[in-house]
mmCIF file with all atom_site columns, C-alpha atoms in Angstrom:
data_model
loop_
_atom_site.group_PDB
_atom_site.id
_atom_site.type_symbol
_atom_site.label_atom_id
_atom_site.label_alt_id
_atom_site.label_comp_id
_atom_site.label_asym_id
_atom_site.label_entity_id
_atom_site.label_seq_id
_atom_site.pdbx_PDB_ins_code
_atom_site.Cartn_x
_atom_site.Cartn_y
_atom_site.Cartn_z
_atom_site.occupancy
_atom_site.B_iso_or_equiv
_atom_site.pdbx_formal_charge
_atom_site.auth_seq_id
_atom_site.auth_comp_id
_atom_site.auth_asym_id
_atom_site.auth_atom_id
_atom_site.pdbx_PDB_model_num
ATOM 1   C CA . MET A 1 1   ? -27.971 49.906 -20.259 1.00 0.00 ? 1   MET A CA 1
ATOM 2   C CA . THR A 1 2   ? -26.861 52.477 -22.782 1.00 0.00 ? 2   THR A CA 1
ATOM 3   C CA . ASP A 1 3   ? -26.313 56.189 -22.389 1.00 0.00 ? 3   ASP A CA 1
ATOM 4   C CA . LYS A 1 4   ? -27.259 56.990 -25.948 1.00 0.00 ? 4   LYS A CA 1
ATOM 5   C CA . PRO A 1 5   ? -30.683 58.558 -26.525 1.00 0.00 ? 5   PRO A CA 1
ATOM 6   C CA . SER A 1 6   ? -33.461 56.458 -28.001 1.00 0.00 ? 6   SER A CA 1
ATOM 7   C CA . VAL A 1 7   ? -36.135 57.713 -30.372 1.00 0.00 ? 7   VAL A CA 1
ATOM 8   C CA . LEU A 1 8   ? -39.430 56.116 -31.362 1.00 0.00 ? 8   LEU A CA 1
ATOM 9   C CA . PHE A 1 9   ? -41.178 57.331 -34.522 1.00 0.00 ? 9   PHE A CA 1
ATOM 10  C CA . VAL A 1 10  ? -44.894 56.572 -34.675 1.00 0.00 ? 10  VAL A CA 1
ATOM 11  C CA . CYS A 1 11  ? -47.454 56.945 -37.446 1.00 0.00 ? 11  CYS A CA 1
ATOM 12  C CA . VAL A 1 12  ? -50.663 55.035 -38.032 1.00 0.00 ? 12  VAL A CA 1
ATOM 13  C CA . HIS A 1 13  ? -49.456 52.449 -40.551 1.00 0.00 ? 13  HIS A CA 1
ATOM 14  C CA . ASN A 1 14  ? -45.672 52.571 -39.926 1.00 0.00 ? 14  ASN A CA 1
ATOM 15  C CA . ALA A 1 15  ? -45.376 52.389 -43.686 1.00 0.00 ? 15  ALA A CA 1
ATOM 16  C CA . GLY A 1 16  ? -44.236 55.845 -44.775 1.00 0.00 ? 16  GLY A CA 1
ATOM 17  C CA . ARG A 1 17  ? -43.379 58.804 -42.554 1.00 0.00 ? 17  ARG A CA 1
ATOM 18  C CA . SER A 1 18  ? -42.116 56.887 -39.523 1.00 0.00 ? 18  SER A CA 1
ATOM 19  C CA . GLN A 1 19  ? -40.090 54.498 -41.700 1.00 0.00 ? 19  GLN A CA 1
ATOM 20  C CA . MET A 1 20  ? -38.459 57.403 -43.543 1.00 0.00 ? 20  MET A CA 1
ATOM 21  C CA . ALA A 1 21  ? -37.750 59.219 -40.266 1.00 0.00 ? 21  ALA A CA 1
ATOM 22  C CA . ALA A 1 22  ? -36.191 56.132 -38.687 1.00 0.00 ? 22  ALA A CA 1
ATOM 23  C CA . ALA A 1 23  ? -34.047 55.581 -41.776 1.00 0.00 ? 23  ALA A CA 1
ATOM 24  C CA . TRP A 1 24  ? -32.896 59.221 -41.826 1.00 0.00 ? 24  TRP A CA 1
ATOM 25  C CA . LEU A 1 25  ? -32.013 59.135 -38.128 1.00 0.00 ? 25  LEU A CA 1
ATOM 26  C CA . THR A 1 26  ? -30.077 55.882 -38.512 1.00 0.00 ? 26  THR A CA 1
ATOM 27  C CA . HIS A 1 27  ? -28.310 57.225 -41.609 1.00 0.00 ? 27  HIS A CA 1
ATOM 28  C CA . LEU A 1 28  ? -27.430 60.641 -40.177 1.00 0.00 ? 28  LEU A CA 1
ATOM 29  C CA . ALA A 1 29  ? -26.715 59.798 -36.515 1.00 0.00 ? 29  ALA A CA 1
ATOM 30  C CA . GLY A 1 30  ? -25.225 56.352 -36.971 1.00 0.00 ? 30  GLY A CA 1
ATOM 31  C CA . ASP A 1 31  ? -24.785 54.534 -33.681 1.00 0.00 ? 31  ASP A CA 1
ATOM 32  C CA . ARG A 1 32  ? -25.172 57.682 -31.556 1.00 0.00 ? 32  ARG A CA 1
ATOM 33  C CA . VAL A 1 33  ? -28.944 57.119 -31.286 1.00 0.00 ? 33  VAL A CA 1
ATOM 34  C CA . GLU A 1 34  ? -31.145 54.061 -30.792 1.00 0.00 ? 34  GLU A CA 1
ATOM 35  C CA . VAL A 1 35  ? -33.913 54.162 -33.388 1.00 0.00 ? 35  VAL A CA 1
ATOM 36  C CA . ARG A 1 36  ? -37.351 52.512 -33.409 1.00 0.00 ? 36  ARG A CA 1
ATOM 37  C CA . SER A 1 37  ? -40.497 52.954 -35.433 1.00 0.00 ? 37  SER A CA 1
ATOM 38  C CA . ALA A 1 38  ? -44.001 51.572 -35.041 1.00 0.00 ? 38  ALA A CA 1
ATOM 39  C CA . GLY A 1 39  ? -47.618 52.114 -35.996 1.00 0.00 ? 39  GLY A CA 1
ATOM 40  C CA . SER A 1 40  ? -50.918 52.084 -34.145 1.00 0.00 ? 40  SER A CA 1
ATOM 41  C CA . ALA A 1 41  ? -52.449 50.093 -37.059 1.00 0.00 ? 41  ALA A CA 1
ATOM 42  C CA . PRO A 1 42  ? -49.464 48.787 -39.047 1.00 0.00 ? 42  PRO A CA 1
ATOM 43  C CA . GLY A 1 43  ? -49.826 48.292 -42.774 1.00 0.00 ? 43  GLY A CA 1
ATOM 44  C CA . ASP A 1 44  ? -48.905 45.158 -44.688 1.00 0.00 ? 44  ASP A CA 1
ATOM 45  C CA . ARG A 1 45  ? -45.741 46.651 -46.169 1.00 0.00 ? 45  ARG A CA 1
ATOM 46  C CA . VAL A 1 46  ? -43.724 49.828 -46.413 1.00 0.00 ? 46  VAL A CA 1
ATOM 47  C CA . ASN A 1 47  ? -45.144 52.312 -48.916 1.00 0.00 ? 47  ASN A CA 1
ATOM 48  C CA . PRO A 1 48  ? -43.415 51.645 -52.278 1.00 0.00 ? 48  PRO A CA 1
ATOM 49  C CA . ALA A 1 49  ? -43.246 55.395 -53.001 1.00 0.00 ? 49  ALA A CA 1
ATOM 50  C CA . ALA A 1 50  ? -41.432 55.919 -49.673 1.00 0.00 ? 50  ALA A CA 1
ATOM 51  C CA . VAL A 1 51  ? -39.020 53.099 -50.561 1.00 0.00 ? 51  VAL A CA 1
ATOM 52  C CA . GLU A 1 52  ? -38.376 54.709 -53.962 1.00 0.00 ? 52  GLU A CA 1
ATOM 53  C CA . ALA A 1 53  ? -37.977 58.220 -52.534 1.00 0.00 ? 53  ALA A CA 1
ATOM 54  C CA . MET A 1 54  ? -35.449 57.045 -49.949 1.00 0.00 ? 54  MET A CA 1
ATOM 55  C CA . ALA A 1 55  ? -33.562 54.996 -52.561 1.00 0.00 ? 55  ALA A CA 1
ATOM 56  C CA . GLU A 1 56  ? -33.113 58.226 -54.536 1.00 0.00 ? 56  GLU A CA 1
ATOM 57  C CA . VAL A 1 57  ? -31.016 59.590 -51.649 1.00 0.00 ? 57  VAL A CA 1
ATOM 58  C CA . GLY A 1 58  ? -29.084 56.358 -51.194 1.00 0.00 ? 58  GLY A CA 1
ATOM 59  C CA . ILE A 1 59  ? -31.035 54.869 -48.276 1.00 0.00 ? 59  ILE A CA 1
ATOM 60  C CA . ASP A 1 60  ? -32.544 51.403 -48.691 1.00 0.00 ? 60  ASP A CA 1
ATOM 61  C CA . ILE A 1 61  ? -35.681 50.747 -46.635 1.00 0.00 ? 61  ILE A CA 1
ATOM 62  C CA . SER A 1 62  ? -36.993 47.965 -48.885 1.00 0.00 ? 62  SER A CA 1
ATOM 63  C CA . ALA A 1 63  ? -36.371 45.271 -46.251 1.00 0.00 ? 63  ALA A CA 1
ATOM 64  C CA . GLU A 1 64  ? -38.230 47.135 -43.485 1.00 0.00 ? 64  GLU A CA 1
ATOM 65  C CA . THR A 1 65  ? -41.619 45.929 -42.273 1.00 0.00 ? 65  THR A CA 1
ATOM 66  C CA . PRO A 1 66  ? -44.340 47.822 -40.417 1.00 0.00 ? 66  PRO A CA 1
ATOM 67  C CA . LYS A 1 67  ? -44.364 47.054 -36.692 1.00 0.00 ? 67  LYS A CA 1
ATOM 68  C CA . LEU A 1 68  ? -47.125 47.345 -34.092 1.00 0.00 ? 68  LEU A CA 1
ATOM 69  C CA . LEU A 1 69  ? -46.783 50.104 -31.516 1.00 0.00 ? 69  LEU A CA 1
ATOM 70  C CA . THR A 1 70  ? -46.336 48.593 -28.061 1.00 0.00 ? 70  THR A CA 1
ATOM 71  C CA . VAL A 1 71  ? -46.310 50.088 -24.598 1.00 0.00 ? 71  VAL A CA 1
ATOM 72  C CA . ASP A 1 72  ? -42.806 48.677 -24.143 1.00 0.00 ? 72  ASP A CA 1
ATOM 73  C CA . ALA A 1 73  ? -41.507 50.505 -27.230 1.00 0.00 ? 73  ALA A CA 1
ATOM 74  C CA . VAL A 1 74  ? -42.684 53.789 -25.715 1.00 0.00 ? 74  VAL A CA 1
ATOM 75  C CA . ARG A 1 75  ? -41.418 52.894 -22.245 1.00 0.00 ? 75  ARG A CA 1
ATOM 76  C CA . VAL A 1 76  ? -37.843 52.294 -23.444 1.00 0.00 ? 76  VAL A CA 1
ATOM 77  C CA . SER A 1 77  ? -37.663 55.385 -25.670 1.00 0.00 ? 77  SER A CA 1
ATOM 78  C CA . ASP A 1 78  ? -36.479 58.801 -24.503 1.00 0.00 ? 78  ASP A CA 1
ATOM 79  C CA . VAL A 1 79  ? -38.223 60.707 -27.289 1.00 0.00 ? 79  VAL A CA 1
ATOM 80  C CA . CYS A 1 80  ? -41.507 59.674 -28.920 1.00 0.00 ? 80  CYS A CA 1
ATOM 81  C CA . ILE A 1 81  ? -42.330 61.444 -32.155 1.00 0.00 ? 81  ILE A CA 1
ATOM 82  C CA . THR A 1 82  ? -45.830 61.060 -33.524 1.00 0.00 ? 82  THR A CA 1
ATOM 83  C CA . MET A 1 83  ? -46.816 61.734 -37.089 1.00 0.00 ? 83  MET A CA 1
ATOM 84  C CA . GLY A 1 84  ? -50.571 61.578 -37.135 1.00 0.00 ? 84  GLY A CA 1
ATOM 85  C CA . CYS A 1 85  ? -51.359 58.776 -34.680 1.00 0.00 ? 85  CYS A CA 1
ATOM 86  C CA . GLY A 1 86  ? -53.041 61.116 -32.222 1.00 0.00 ? 86  GLY A CA 1
ATOM 87  C CA . ASP A 1 87  ? -54.030 59.613 -28.884 1.00 0.00 ? 87  ASP A CA 1
ATOM 88  C CA . ALA A 1 88  ? -53.036 56.056 -29.837 1.00 0.00 ? 88  ALA A CA 1
ATOM 89  C CA . CYS A 1 89  ? -49.614 56.660 -28.299 1.00 0.00 ? 89  CYS A CA 1
ATOM 90  C CA . PRO A 1 90  ? -49.313 55.791 -24.600 1.00 0.00 ? 90  PRO A CA 1
ATOM 91  C CA . VAL A 1 91  ? -47.953 58.586 -22.423 1.00 0.00 ? 91  VAL A CA 1
ATOM 92  C CA . PHE A 1 92  ? -45.392 58.020 -19.699 1.00 0.00 ? 92  PHE A CA 1
ATOM 93  C CA . PRO A 1 93  ? -44.035 60.636 -17.296 1.00 0.00 ? 93  PRO A CA 1
ATOM 94  C CA . GLY A 1 94  ? -40.520 61.781 -18.080 1.00 0.00 ? 94  GLY A CA 1
ATOM 95  C CA . LYS A 1 95  ? -40.683 61.048 -21.790 1.00 0.00 ? 95  LYS A CA 1
ATOM 96  C CA . ARG A 1 96  ? -40.357 63.768 -24.377 1.00 0.00 ? 96  ARG A CA 1
ATOM 97  C CA . TYR A 1 97  ? -43.198 63.828 -26.895 1.00 0.00 ? 97  TYR A CA 1
ATOM 98  C CA . LEU A 1 98  ? -43.122 65.665 -30.209 1.00 0.00 ? 98  LEU A CA 1
ATOM 99  C CA . ASP A 1 99  ? -45.769 65.762 -32.917 1.00 0.00 ? 99  ASP A CA 1
ATOM 100 C CA . TRP A 1 100 ? -44.472 66.411 -36.399 1.00 0.00 ? 100 TRP A CA 1
ATOM 101 C CA . LYS A 1 101 ? -47.180 67.713 -38.727 1.00 0.00 ? 101 LYS A CA 1
ATOM 102 C CA . LEU A 1 102 ? -46.385 65.977 -41.997 1.00 0.00 ? 102 LEU A CA 1
ATOM 103 C CA . ASP A 1 103 ? -48.491 65.151 -45.022 1.00 0.00 ? 103 ASP A CA 1
ATOM 104 C CA . ASP A 1 104 ? -49.475 61.494 -45.251 1.00 0.00 ? 104 ASP A CA 1
ATOM 105 C CA . PRO A 1 105 ? -47.713 59.813 -48.187 1.00 0.00 ? 105 PRO A CA 1
ATOM 106 C CA . ALA A 1 106 ? -50.274 56.967 -48.313 1.00 0.00 ? 106 ALA A CA 1
ATOM 107 C CA . GLY A 1 107 ? -51.585 56.531 -51.837 1.00 0.00 ? 107 GLY A CA 1
ATOM 108 C CA . GLN A 1 108 ? -49.238 59.197 -53.203 1.00 0.00 ? 108 GLN A CA 1
ATOM 109 C CA . GLY A 1 109 ? -46.686 58.809 -55.963 1.00 0.00 ? 109 GLY A CA 1
ATOM 110 C CA . VAL A 1 110 ? -42.983 59.397 -55.469 1.00 0.00 ? 110 VAL A CA 1
ATOM 111 C CA . GLU A 1 111 ? -43.343 63.005 -56.709 1.00 0.00 ? 111 GLU A CA 1
ATOM 112 C CA . ALA A 1 112 ? -45.572 63.774 -53.706 1.00 0.00 ? 112 ALA A CA 1
ATOM 113 C CA . VAL A 1 113 ? -43.384 61.791 -51.297 1.00 0.00 ? 113 VAL A CA 1
ATOM 114 C CA . ARG A 1 114 ? -40.110 63.584 -52.127 1.00 0.00 ? 114 ARG A CA 1
ATOM 115 C CA . PRO A 1 115 ? -41.019 66.838 -50.325 1.00 0.00 ? 115 PRO A CA 1
ATOM 116 C CA . ILE A 1 116 ? -42.208 64.830 -47.289 1.00 0.00 ? 116 ILE A CA 1
ATOM 117 C CA . ARG A 1 117 ? -38.905 62.906 -47.313 1.00 0.00 ? 117 ARG A CA 1
ATOM 118 C CA . ASP A 1 118 ? -36.959 66.173 -47.478 1.00 0.00 ? 118 ASP A CA 1
ATOM 119 C CA . GLU A 1 119 ? -39.008 67.792 -44.693 1.00 0.00 ? 119 GLU A CA 1
ATOM 120 C CA . ILE A 1 120 ? -38.408 64.744 -42.493 1.00 0.00 ? 120 ILE A CA 1
ATOM 121 C CA . ARG A 1 121 ? -34.655 65.034 -43.096 1.00 0.00 ? 121 ARG A CA 1
ATOM 122 C CA . VAL A 1 122 ? -34.655 68.647 -41.881 1.00 0.00 ? 122 VAL A CA 1
ATOM 123 C CA . LEU A 1 123 ? -36.646 67.692 -38.765 1.00 0.00 ? 123 LEU A CA 1
ATOM 124 C CA . VAL A 1 124 ? -34.336 64.740 -38.053 1.00 0.00 ? 124 VAL A CA 1
ATOM 125 C CA . GLU A 1 125 ? -31.234 66.938 -38.453 1.00 0.00 ? 125 GLU A CA 1
ATOM 126 C CA . GLY A 1 126 ? -32.702 69.347 -35.892 1.00 0.00 ? 126 GLY A CA 1
ATOM 127 C CA . LEU A 1 127 ? -33.478 66.466 -33.542 1.00 0.00 ? 127 LEU A CA 1
ATOM 128 C CA . ILE A 1 128 ? -29.932 65.111 -33.819 1.00 0.00 ? 128 ILE A CA 1
ATOM 129 C CA . SER A 1 129 ? -28.466 68.519 -32.979 1.00 0.00 ? 129 SER A CA 1
ATOM 130 C CA . GLU A 1 130 ? -30.575 68.525 -29.788 1.00 0.00 ? 130 GLU A CA 1
ATOM 131 C CA . ILE A 1 131 ? -30.212 64.967 -28.527 1.00 0.00 ? 131 ILE A CA 1
ATOM 132 C CA . ALA A 1 132 ? -26.969 63.639 -30.020 1.00 0.00 ? 132 ALA A CA 1
ATOM 133 C CA . PRO A 1 133 ? -24.693 66.410 -31.263 1.00 0.00 ? 133 PRO A CA 1
ATOM 134 C CA . ALA A 1 134 ? -21.440 65.218 -32.750 1.00 0.00 ? 134 ALA A CA 1
ATOM 135 C CA . ARG A 1 135 ? -18.782 64.980 -30.108 1.00 0.00 ? 135 ARG A CA 1
ATOM 136 C CA . PRO A 1 136 ? -15.139 65.624 -30.831 1.00 0.00 ? 136 PRO A CA 1
ATOM 137 C CA . GLU A 1 137 ? -12.972 62.538 -30.647 1.00 0.00 ? 137 GLU A CA 1
ATOM 138 C CA . THR A 1 138 ? -11.254 62.213 -27.310 1.00 0.00 ? 138 THR A CA 1
ATOM 139 C CA . THR A 1 139 ? -8.589  59.875 -26.080 1.00 0.00 ? 139 THR A CA 1
ATOM 140 C CA . ALA A 1 140 ? -8.996  58.498 -22.612 1.00 0.00 ? 140 ALA A CA 1
#
C-alpha cells in the first residue's frame, strides 16, 4: 500500500484531455502522486495534435495509448476527474469526483489544442496544491 494520493483522469476516448492531464500531473508532481487515465470508449491512438501540443512544452506523450475505463481503476483511485464522459464513470462511496469542463480537442489542430493544454496545466497545478503539496525535506 502507498500513502500517496492517486488520480484517475477520464474522458471518452482517452486520446486528448485525459492524456494531457495525466502527463501534466506526472510531470509536475513527479512521484508524489499515482497517475492513471482511461476512457469510456477509448480511441485507437492519442490525438496527434495533443502529442504535438505537449511536445511544445517538453512533455512526450507519443508512446501513450488509450486505455479502457475499468471499475478497478476507479476503485483504486482517490480522485476521479472526468472530462466529458458523463455517467459512464462508476461511482464509489468515499471517492472524490471532479468534472473539469474542457473543450474537446478531437479533430482540432494544434492551435486549438494549445489553450486546452494550458487550461489543463492550471487545473492540475491547483489539484497538486490540494492533494500533494510540496513537503520540505526532513531528516528522520
